[in-house]
XYZ file of C-alpha atoms in Angstrom:
610
model
C 38.361 -72.027 1.444
C 38.710 -68.324 0.704
C 38.605 -69.060 -3.036
C 35.324 -70.949 -2.722
C 33.783 -68.150 -0.682
C 34.961 -65.582 -3.205
C 33.476 -67.579 -6.080
C 30.225 -67.893 -4.144
C 30.227 -64.165 -3.522
C 30.811 -63.481 -7.214
C 27.894 -65.757 -8.131
C 25.627 -63.878 -5.751
C 26.757 -60.501 -7.105
C 26.110 -61.591 -10.684
C 22.489 -62.437 -9.844
C 21.776 -58.976 -8.371
C 19.842 -56.763 -10.800
C 21.358 -53.504 -9.519
C 24.721 -52.523 -11.024
C 27.572 -53.663 -8.695
C 31.150 -52.449 -9.041
C 33.923 -53.779 -6.796
C 36.877 -51.475 -6.346
C 40.193 -51.675 -4.580
C 41.037 -49.537 -1.601
C 42.597 -47.173 -4.126
C 39.202 -47.107 -5.898
C 40.362 -48.876 -9.011
C 37.700 -51.061 -10.684
C 38.352 -54.765 -10.045
C 35.108 -56.532 -10.816
C 31.543 -55.768 -12.005
C 28.381 -57.786 -12.313
C 26.664 -57.820 -15.764
C 24.487 -54.852 -14.809
C 27.617 -53.074 -13.613
C 29.415 -53.633 -16.925
C 26.341 -52.273 -18.745
C 26.348 -49.208 -16.519
C 30.046 -48.689 -17.084
C 29.479 -48.889 -20.812
C 26.936 -46.083 -20.527
C 29.235 -44.048 -18.315
C 32.272 -44.422 -20.582
C 30.894 -41.616 -22.704
C 31.579 -39.300 -19.812
C 34.695 -40.903 -18.419
C 36.757 -44.033 -18.492
C 36.300 -46.167 -15.421
C 38.040 -49.512 -15.936
C 41.512 -49.561 -14.464
C 41.278 -45.926 -13.396
C 40.020 -44.091 -10.352
C 36.321 -43.051 -10.630
C 35.754 -39.305 -10.698
C 32.607 -39.705 -8.604
C 34.461 -41.037 -5.585
C 32.810 -38.933 -2.888
C 30.820 -41.717 -1.207
C 33.398 -44.438 -1.999
C 36.201 -42.332 -0.580
C 34.077 -41.640 2.480
C 33.479 -45.381 2.925
C 37.260 -46.020 2.731
C 38.010 -43.274 5.230
C 35.280 -44.089 7.744
C 34.904 -47.803 7.250
C 31.145 -47.306 7.137
C 28.484 -47.540 4.441
C 28.076 -44.212 2.634
C 25.184 -43.090 0.371
C 25.160 -40.310 -2.215
C 22.844 -37.439 -1.322
C 22.278 -36.466 -4.937
C 20.957 -38.874 -7.529
C 23.075 -39.868 -10.535
C 21.485 -39.714 -13.978
C 22.683 -42.257 -16.535
C 20.885 -41.852 -19.852
C 17.167 -41.879 -18.888
C 17.587 -43.637 -15.543
C 18.334 -42.293 -12.082
C 20.512 -44.099 -9.496
C 21.552 -43.672 -5.897
C 25.122 -44.737 -5.220
C 25.796 -46.776 -2.053
C 29.414 -47.562 -1.137
C 29.998 -50.464 1.303
C 33.534 -51.074 2.684
C 34.962 -54.644 2.979
C 37.186 -55.055 6.067
C 39.915 -57.625 6.832
C 40.416 -59.283 10.208
C 42.361 -56.272 11.422
C 39.430 -53.977 10.578
C 41.172 -52.377 7.663
C 39.310 -51.515 4.478
C 40.548 -53.678 1.608
C 37.804 -53.217 -0.970
C 34.730 -51.065 -1.696
C 31.512 -52.431 -3.185
C 29.537 -49.757 -5.089
C 25.890 -50.551 -5.590
C 23.790 -48.328 -7.888
C 20.151 -48.551 -6.789
C 17.748 -47.478 -9.510
C 15.366 -44.792 -8.190
C 13.934 -43.635 -11.520
C 10.294 -44.184 -10.503
C 10.872 -42.420 -7.182
C 12.544 -39.456 -8.914
C 9.747 -39.160 -11.483
C 7.130 -39.168 -8.747
C 9.151 -36.587 -6.843
C 9.401 -34.436 -9.982
C 5.642 -34.709 -10.481
C 5.174 -33.617 -6.891
C 7.625 -30.740 -7.422
C 5.679 -29.547 -10.488
C 2.424 -29.655 -8.562
C 4.064 -28.041 -5.556
C 5.548 -25.177 -7.563
C 2.581 -24.549 -9.880
C -0.201 -24.425 -7.301
C -1.860 -21.054 -6.786
C -2.452 -21.966 -3.140
C 0.233 -21.759 -0.474
C 1.618 -25.260 0.134
C 3.980 -26.158 2.950
C 5.398 -29.030 4.966
C 6.236 -28.402 8.620
C 7.446 -30.477 11.537
C 5.452 -31.056 14.694
C 7.230 -28.148 16.409
C 5.719 -25.766 13.858
C 8.817 -25.070 11.748
C 8.622 -24.754 7.988
C 10.454 -27.558 6.170
C 9.364 -26.889 2.607
C 7.291 -24.195 0.889
C 6.146 -23.537 -2.656
C 6.916 -20.280 -4.579
C 3.394 -18.911 -3.966
C 4.502 -17.902 -0.483
C 6.842 -15.345 -1.982
C 4.055 -14.147 -4.303
C 1.665 -13.583 -1.380
C 3.889 -12.605 1.568
C 7.007 -11.313 -0.190
C 9.476 -13.610 1.624
C 11.598 -16.030 -0.365
C 11.166 -19.697 0.526
C 14.718 -19.664 1.916
C 13.797 -16.837 4.291
C 10.901 -18.909 5.634
C 12.509 -22.322 5.685
C 13.384 -23.654 9.179
C 11.623 -20.640 10.777
C 8.839 -21.043 13.318
C 5.363 -20.418 11.941
C 4.441 -18.379 15.019
C 7.140 -15.779 14.172
C 5.071 -14.524 11.216
C 1.631 -14.404 12.825
C -0.407 -11.431 13.962
C -0.101 -11.146 17.726
C -3.851 -11.640 18.125
C -3.665 -14.984 16.255
C -0.657 -16.569 17.988
C -2.578 -18.313 20.781
C -5.276 -19.805 18.526
C -2.636 -20.918 15.983
C -0.593 -22.567 18.744
C -3.654 -24.567 19.790
C -4.149 -25.713 16.174
C -0.518 -26.919 15.993
C -1.119 -28.864 19.226
C -4.231 -30.475 17.674
C -2.177 -31.520 14.640
C 0.393 -33.027 16.992
C -2.443 -35.080 18.453
C -3.181 -36.460 14.981
C -6.221 -34.209 14.375
C -6.992 -32.793 10.952
C -7.662 -29.048 10.670
C -10.079 -27.450 8.212
C -11.181 -23.825 7.707
C -8.818 -22.283 10.271
C -8.126 -18.590 9.563
C -5.237 -16.468 10.789
C -3.171 -13.478 9.684
C 0.416 -13.634 8.388
C 2.795 -10.701 8.353
C 4.129 -9.782 4.900
C 7.680 -8.648 4.306
C 6.436 -5.059 3.850
C 4.794 -5.118 7.289
C 1.190 -5.568 6.160
C -0.909 -8.635 6.952
C -2.722 -11.167 4.772
C -5.601 -13.397 5.835
C -4.998 -17.125 5.172
C -7.490 -19.993 5.441
C -5.880 -23.329 6.293
C -6.413 -27.027 5.766
C -3.749 -29.245 7.399
C -3.211 -32.923 8.094
C -0.518 -34.706 10.132
C 1.324 -37.591 8.465
C 3.934 -39.285 10.612
C 6.093 -36.615 12.157
C 5.245 -33.981 9.558
C 2.375 -31.604 8.902
C 1.155 -31.227 5.316
C -0.820 -28.019 4.869
C -2.430 -25.895 2.193
C -3.491 -22.275 2.700
C -5.506 -19.895 0.559
C -5.200 -16.105 0.557
C -8.649 -14.796 1.533
C -7.591 -11.245 2.323
C -9.936 -9.647 -0.189
C -12.865 -11.803 0.980
C -12.174 -10.816 4.589
C -11.906 -7.153 3.650
C -15.170 -7.363 1.720
C -16.803 -9.146 4.637
C -15.714 -6.446 7.040
C -16.672 -3.719 4.592
C -20.106 -5.291 4.348
C -20.433 -5.422 8.132
C -19.346 -1.788 8.421
C -21.589 -0.844 5.509
C -24.602 -2.518 7.100
C -23.933 -0.749 10.367
C -23.483 2.571 8.569
C -26.658 1.937 6.601
C -28.654 1.346 9.769
C -27.164 4.460 11.342
C -27.695 6.604 8.252
C -31.263 5.445 7.784
C -32.225 6.196 11.354
C -30.167 9.377 11.736
C -30.935 10.798 8.295
C -32.649 14.176 8.284
C -34.504 13.137 5.140
C -37.436 10.758 4.892
C -36.677 7.237 3.681
C -39.335 4.807 2.423
C -39.027 1.195 1.355
C -42.073 -0.107 -0.524
C -42.869 -2.908 -2.964
C -43.678 -2.413 -6.631
C -47.384 -2.084 -5.778
C -46.614 0.809 -3.433
C -47.172 -1.018 -0.121
C -44.844 0.548 2.470
C -42.447 -2.013 3.985
C -40.210 0.183 6.152
C -39.586 3.847 7.047
C -37.116 5.770 9.173
C -37.735 7.989 12.207
C -37.629 11.189 10.153
C -40.513 10.008 7.965
C -42.633 9.308 11.044
C -41.775 12.690 12.556
C -42.335 14.770 9.387
C -45.569 13.006 8.400
C -46.980 12.849 11.931
C -47.616 9.083 11.826
C -46.469 6.291 14.071
C -44.314 3.716 12.324
C -47.029 1.031 12.537
C -49.519 3.415 10.931
C -47.256 4.133 7.945
C -46.602 0.412 7.418
C -50.331 -0.092 6.885
C -50.449 2.529 4.099
C -49.700 2.477 0.387
C -47.283 5.135 -0.841
C -50.113 6.533 -2.993
C -52.065 7.381 0.189
C -49.480 10.077 0.945
C -49.955 11.972 -2.342
C -52.474 14.798 -2.874
C -53.653 13.041 -6.040
C -54.109 9.712 -4.258
C -56.089 7.244 -6.247
C -54.648 8.571 -9.549
C -52.370 5.644 -10.042
C -51.853 6.505 -13.705
C -49.546 9.276 -12.459
C -47.070 6.576 -11.415
C -47.383 4.261 -14.380
C -44.488 5.947 -16.154
C -42.362 5.644 -13.029
C -43.196 1.953 -12.599
C -42.027 1.475 -16.185
C -38.716 3.191 -15.423
C -38.235 1.145 -12.268
C -38.458 -2.030 -14.338
C -35.380 -0.706 -16.197
C -33.493 -0.107 -12.918
C -33.402 3.643 -13.621
C -33.070 6.233 -10.875
C -36.153 8.448 -10.823
C -36.168 12.039 -9.609
C -39.344 14.073 -9.431
C -41.164 16.681 -7.361
C -44.579 16.120 -5.831
C -46.486 16.634 -2.617
C -47.007 14.567 0.546
C -50.038 14.837 2.821
C -49.259 14.703 6.547
C -51.588 13.027 9.034
C -53.028 16.470 9.839
C -53.751 17.153 6.147
C -50.907 19.612 5.491
C -49.392 19.289 2.011
C -45.597 19.321 1.938
C -43.588 20.133 -1.180
C -41.171 17.229 -1.574
C -38.455 16.081 -3.941
C -38.148 12.315 -4.402
C -35.193 10.253 -5.606
C -36.103 6.579 -5.975
C -34.639 3.384 -7.388
C -35.607 -0.257 -7.598
C -33.498 -2.615 -5.453
C -33.464 -6.372 -4.974
C -32.855 -8.474 -1.878
C -34.177 -11.722 -0.534
C -35.273 -12.672 -4.050
C -37.821 -9.834 -4.164
C -37.877 -6.378 -5.707
C -38.575 -3.162 -3.833
C -38.319 0.584 -4.286
C -36.086 2.669 -2.018
C -37.215 6.295 -1.986
C -35.430 9.269 -0.431
C -37.906 12.089 0.216
C -36.812 15.644 1.010
C -39.148 18.299 2.385
C -38.455 21.403 0.282
C -41.467 23.481 1.384
C -39.374 26.173 3.069
C -36.561 26.072 0.531
C -39.107 26.568 -2.268
C -40.315 29.712 -0.536
C -36.734 30.941 -0.152
C -36.025 30.040 -3.778
C -38.950 32.098 -5.007
C -37.759 35.020 -2.890
C -34.239 34.695 -4.329
C -35.577 34.499 -7.887
C -37.486 37.751 -7.363
C -34.397 39.355 -5.785
C -32.243 38.142 -8.700
C -34.644 39.586 -11.236
C -34.639 42.912 -9.383
C -30.829 42.893 -9.236
C -30.576 42.060 -12.934
C -32.991 44.863 -13.759
C -30.944 47.271 -11.639
C -27.697 46.079 -13.233
C -29.192 46.442 -16.711
C -30.327 49.958 -15.840
C -26.815 50.744 -14.561
C -25.240 49.353 -17.733
C -27.555 51.363 -19.962
C -26.913 54.467 -17.871
C -23.131 54.023 -18.246
C -23.481 53.441 -21.977
C -25.637 56.524 -22.392
C -23.380 58.658 -20.214
C -20.330 57.438 -22.148
C -21.996 58.523 -25.368
C -22.976 61.862 -23.825
C -19.471 62.499 -22.482
C -17.678 61.357 -25.627
C -19.549 63.832 -27.828
C -18.369 67.005 -26.000
C -14.890 65.485 -25.590
C -14.603 65.120 -29.352
C -15.689 68.742 -29.595
C -12.980 69.792 -27.148
C -10.342 67.960 -29.166
C -11.608 69.569 -32.360
C -11.339 73.071 -30.908
C -7.851 72.252 -29.552
C -6.746 71.380 -33.077
C -8.161 74.705 -34.337
C -6.471 76.528 -31.482
C -3.100 74.949 -32.405
C -3.337 76.666 -35.825
C -3.478 80.141 -34.231
C -0.383 82.124 -33.159
C 0.655 80.692 -29.768
C 3.600 81.030 -27.441
C 5.679 77.960 -26.632
C 4.155 77.847 -23.171
C 0.626 77.909 -24.621
C 1.501 75.111 -27.099
C 2.748 73.011 -24.178
C -0.521 73.605 -22.307
C -2.560 72.581 -25.371
C -0.472 69.417 -25.769
C -1.165 68.437 -22.136
C -4.878 69.136 -22.592
C -4.955 67.045 -25.782
C -3.156 64.107 -24.108
C -5.555 64.259 -21.175
C -8.489 64.331 -23.593
C -7.157 61.243 -25.402
C -6.732 59.409 -22.077
C -10.236 60.372 -21.016
C -11.660 59.226 -24.350
C -9.880 55.882 -23.963
C -11.411 55.462 -20.513
C -14.851 56.365 -21.874
C -14.418 53.891 -24.751
C -13.413 51.134 -22.320
C -16.454 51.825 -20.123
C -18.691 51.864 -23.200
C -17.260 48.570 -24.506
C -17.593 46.847 -21.114
C -21.137 48.129 -20.746
C -22.067 46.785 -24.192
C -20.562 43.387 -23.413
C -22.366 43.113 -20.055
C -25.620 44.225 -21.670
C -25.163 41.694 -24.474
C -25.357 44.490 -27.032
C -21.854 44.260 -28.473
C -21.743 43.614 -32.218
C -19.064 41.951 -34.321
C -17.913 42.792 -37.832
C -16.804 39.378 -39.077
C -14.671 39.558 -42.218
C -11.926 37.510 -43.850
C -8.477 38.729 -42.794
C -4.904 37.582 -43.339
C -4.085 36.506 -39.795
C -0.293 36.939 -39.917
C -0.389 40.386 -41.525
C -3.090 41.542 -39.122
C -1.116 40.473 -36.048
C 2.095 41.904 -37.488
C 0.334 45.256 -37.932
C -0.906 45.122 -34.343
C 2.246 44.101 -32.469
C 5.099 45.849 -34.326
C 4.004 49.482 -33.631
C 4.609 48.800 -29.920
C 8.326 48.388 -30.577
C 8.907 52.177 -30.465
C 6.981 52.544 -27.191
C 8.928 49.663 -25.572
C 12.332 50.893 -26.702
C 11.555 54.476 -25.658
C 11.129 52.994 -22.164
C 14.464 51.157 -22.435
C 12.899 47.694 -22.850
C 13.898 44.880 -25.186
C 10.940 44.034 -27.413
C 10.873 40.584 -29.051
C 8.274 39.412 -31.572
C 7.932 35.799 -32.749
C 5.137 35.386 -35.295
C 4.931 31.866 -36.745
C 4.620 31.382 -40.494
C 1.707 28.997 -39.920
C -0.387 32.136 -39.314
C -0.310 32.730 -43.083
C -3.970 31.850 -43.307
C -7.128 33.723 -44.073
C -9.667 33.488 -41.274
C -13.049 34.976 -40.433
C -12.986 37.210 -37.360
C -13.498 40.765 -36.126
C -10.103 42.396 -36.662
C -10.980 45.325 -34.389
C -11.845 43.053 -31.450
C -8.702 41.011 -32.074
C -6.655 44.217 -32.059
C -8.361 45.320 -28.825
C -7.427 42.049 -27.104
C -3.785 42.033 -28.250
C -3.323 45.776 -27.659
C -4.553 45.562 -24.061
C -2.176 42.675 -23.270
C 0.907 44.359 -24.801
C 0.034 47.788 -23.321
C -0.200 46.237 -19.841
C 3.091 44.362 -20.293
C 4.977 47.508 -21.305
C 3.255 49.618 -18.628
C 4.088 47.271 -15.735
C 7.659 46.428 -16.805
C 10.136 49.002 -15.412
C 13.114 47.257 -17.017
C 13.980 44.096 -18.918
C 12.020 42.839 -21.889
C 8.613 42.077 -23.346
C 8.155 39.093 -25.651
C 5.161 38.538 -27.943
C 4.648 35.148 -29.568
C 1.866 33.968 -31.884
C 1.215 30.626 -33.601
C -1.683 28.501 -34.821
C -2.736 24.904 -34.309
C -5.368 23.002 -36.211
C -8.561 22.362 -34.250
C -10.429 20.547 -37.015
C -10.808 20.768 -40.789
C -12.609 24.114 -40.621
C -11.050 25.816 -37.600
C -7.680 26.704 -36.102
C -6.686 27.784 -32.604
C -4.786 31.078 -32.408
C -2.299 30.889 -29.524
C -0.940 34.320 -28.608
C 1.229 34.929 -25.566
C 2.762 38.008 -23.981
C 5.604 37.533 -21.503
C 7.257 40.307 -19.515
C 9.906 40.676 -16.814
C 7.862 43.260 -14.938
C 6.535 43.584 -11.410
C 4.492 40.364 -11.503
C 1.552 39.468 -9.302
C 1.037 37.851 -5.926
C -1.000 34.621 -5.863
C -3.807 36.382 -4.016
C -3.991 39.041 -6.760
C -4.196 36.713 -9.777
C -7.840 35.664 -9.255
C -8.968 39.328 -9.097
C -6.955 40.698 -12.015
C -9.783 40.173 -14.545
C -12.430 42.005 -12.484
C -13.650 45.395 -13.797
C -12.128 48.550 -12.288
C -9.577 46.395 -10.504
C -5.809 46.515 -10.320
C -3.747 44.136 -8.230
C -2.810 46.923 -5.790
C -4.133 50.476 -5.414
C -0.544 51.691 -5.463
C -0.294 50.455 -9.080
C -2.976 52.941 -10.086
C -1.006 55.776 -8.527
C 2.314 54.554 -9.987
C 1.234 53.359 -13.434
C -2.213 54.882 -14.027
C -5.128 53.170 -15.721
C -8.645 52.127 -14.739
C -8.224 48.374 -14.467
C -10.663 47.779 -17.323
C -8.234 46.425 -19.955
C -8.013 42.819 -18.770
C -11.710 42.761 -17.860
C -12.536 43.706 -21.468
C -10.117 41.059 -22.788
C -11.732 38.404 -20.582
C -15.276 39.378 -21.595
C -14.445 39.607 -25.314
C -12.783 36.180 -25.272
C -15.813 34.764 -23.497
C -18.087 35.996 -26.299
C -15.623 34.797 -28.960
C -15.377 31.320 -27.316
C -11.724 31.898 -26.419
C -9.893 31.738 -23.105
C -7.024 33.438 -21.314
C -4.601 32.040 -18.745
C -1.970 33.686 -16.566
C 1.197 32.525 -14.849
C 2.851 35.179 -12.737
C 5.583 35.418 -10.101
C 5.728 38.467 -7.879
C 8.832 40.531 -8.646
C 9.785 38.420 -11.683
C 7.126 39.022 -14.323
C 3.964 37.644 -15.901
C 2.963 35.359 -18.759
C -0.457 35.768 -20.423
C -1.677 33.287 -23.041
C -4.770 33.643 -25.213
C -6.342 30.724 -27.082
C -8.994 31.687 -29.615
C -10.805 29.480 -32.147
C -10.981 31.008 -35.642
C -12.786 29.813 -38.770
C -10.595 29.096 -41.797
C -11.347 30.743 -45.152
C -8.541 29.174 -47.210
C -5.830 26.734 -46.285
C -2.939 29.139 -46.822
C -2.287 32.510 -48.449
C 0.740 34.542 -49.323
C 2.077 36.782 -46.581
C 4.149 39.915 -46.478
C 6.712 40.787 -43.882
C 6.624 44.085 -42.021
C 8.655 45.723 -44.811
C 6.007 44.758 -47.400
C 8.064 42.030 -49.048
C 6.625 38.607 -49.951
C 7.636 35.786 -47.666
């Protein structure tokens, strides 16, 4: 009887299309149907199954241990097909497991459809999710991490309400209840908290299927921001238009006034209804001369902003001086002109008064400059005479004490002449009367001749004096050598004067500006007294030193840097300063110079060729 049943069972197994493998309790292969043998043949490339224990015994072993049917959670891929393994135990009369029947159900079509769904799910730019009816995330696509910053694992199995803005929790809860009642949701908007603490606006479409919710959301944060900006902008516009202290007109391209603000009504003396019945041309003193506006109409057709000055006639006939700024705008499918009109009647009067005052001040300043220039000339002439007589006096028999007096007088005369020369130079610059003697010079030799003589003065004061003149200055350029010397001399003189101890460093180099010009970069750095931040902005003013105590301690008129600044301004150069109080100062001059030749031979300070 048992044999007949077994044969019947074998016949049934052989007719089943799914691969069937019968194994012993020890999981050794005993019998297969034709599909099973075919499957084994495919699997033998990975492992040998017949007569040996299968390596993939997880579900079969579970079936032996539990006595219950066990299914594999992961699919098994054999060549191009996918299978799910189901292990069914066979029990004897005592309930003991004697055999295991492994059935391999082909799920290739299901897996391919699932893979297609996975591709769609992972590639969508929208936020896709599946949730249960309690509002917990079951599955999410990667776009959630892109938008909110959370990984899908951080969101999975979490309640949706945990991530909502507090103001949106109640409305979102009601939507979840609607979905639980088998209602579809479209166009619902709420805010989700990002991982960084900010919020994003999401618009939802969701549908319940069975016991799950399938939903798609779109990030509309920028649209919501723009919407709110527009609302705020409209409100601001209304407020600005009505509260503006300037007149605002909206009229069509024929000049018919469409709208005005309160200021326009007040300034022009009209009621709003009265202005809306007028053409913009009715407000102009040359009303009726429409040709005056033809050029402006042409510009408006090009969407250009127009600015012009004209007049406006008030209701009482008073003509106001106005400045108008207008532009064509479009809304509602029509084109209009928005004009901002400013009453400048009083400001024009003030402007004319200021212009007259400026002219008077300029005349007075010019007179002062000429007076200083003339006085400098007048003073310099007798001073030269004094110096001449001192030189004659030195040639006469004199005691040592008298020679010392003459030396002091001569030094004082030189200092006074320097002051007079500075005043004369500054006066000429301010008066625009300074002249330049432009000649070709060897730039490196010229600067060498200027900076090296200061070495004795620096060392006599106990200072280290460093000079770094780049070889790329071996060029012939067109400039005024005297003015260049005046600029460099003032900078080095100041550095030595205001450096009690330490060193002074002079550096010069050139950089190409274009094919015909170079930029001379000359810097003077010292370890002197430095400047306070509040003093830096005033250091280039005439007759100014950072502190009055400097004048008493170091002497000078405060004209040196003012002359440097003014000369550089005329020569299209510039000067910058970086200074720290108590540590020293760094001055840098940049001056454009015209090339004469690309490069020339240079001599060092000892006269030797370099």
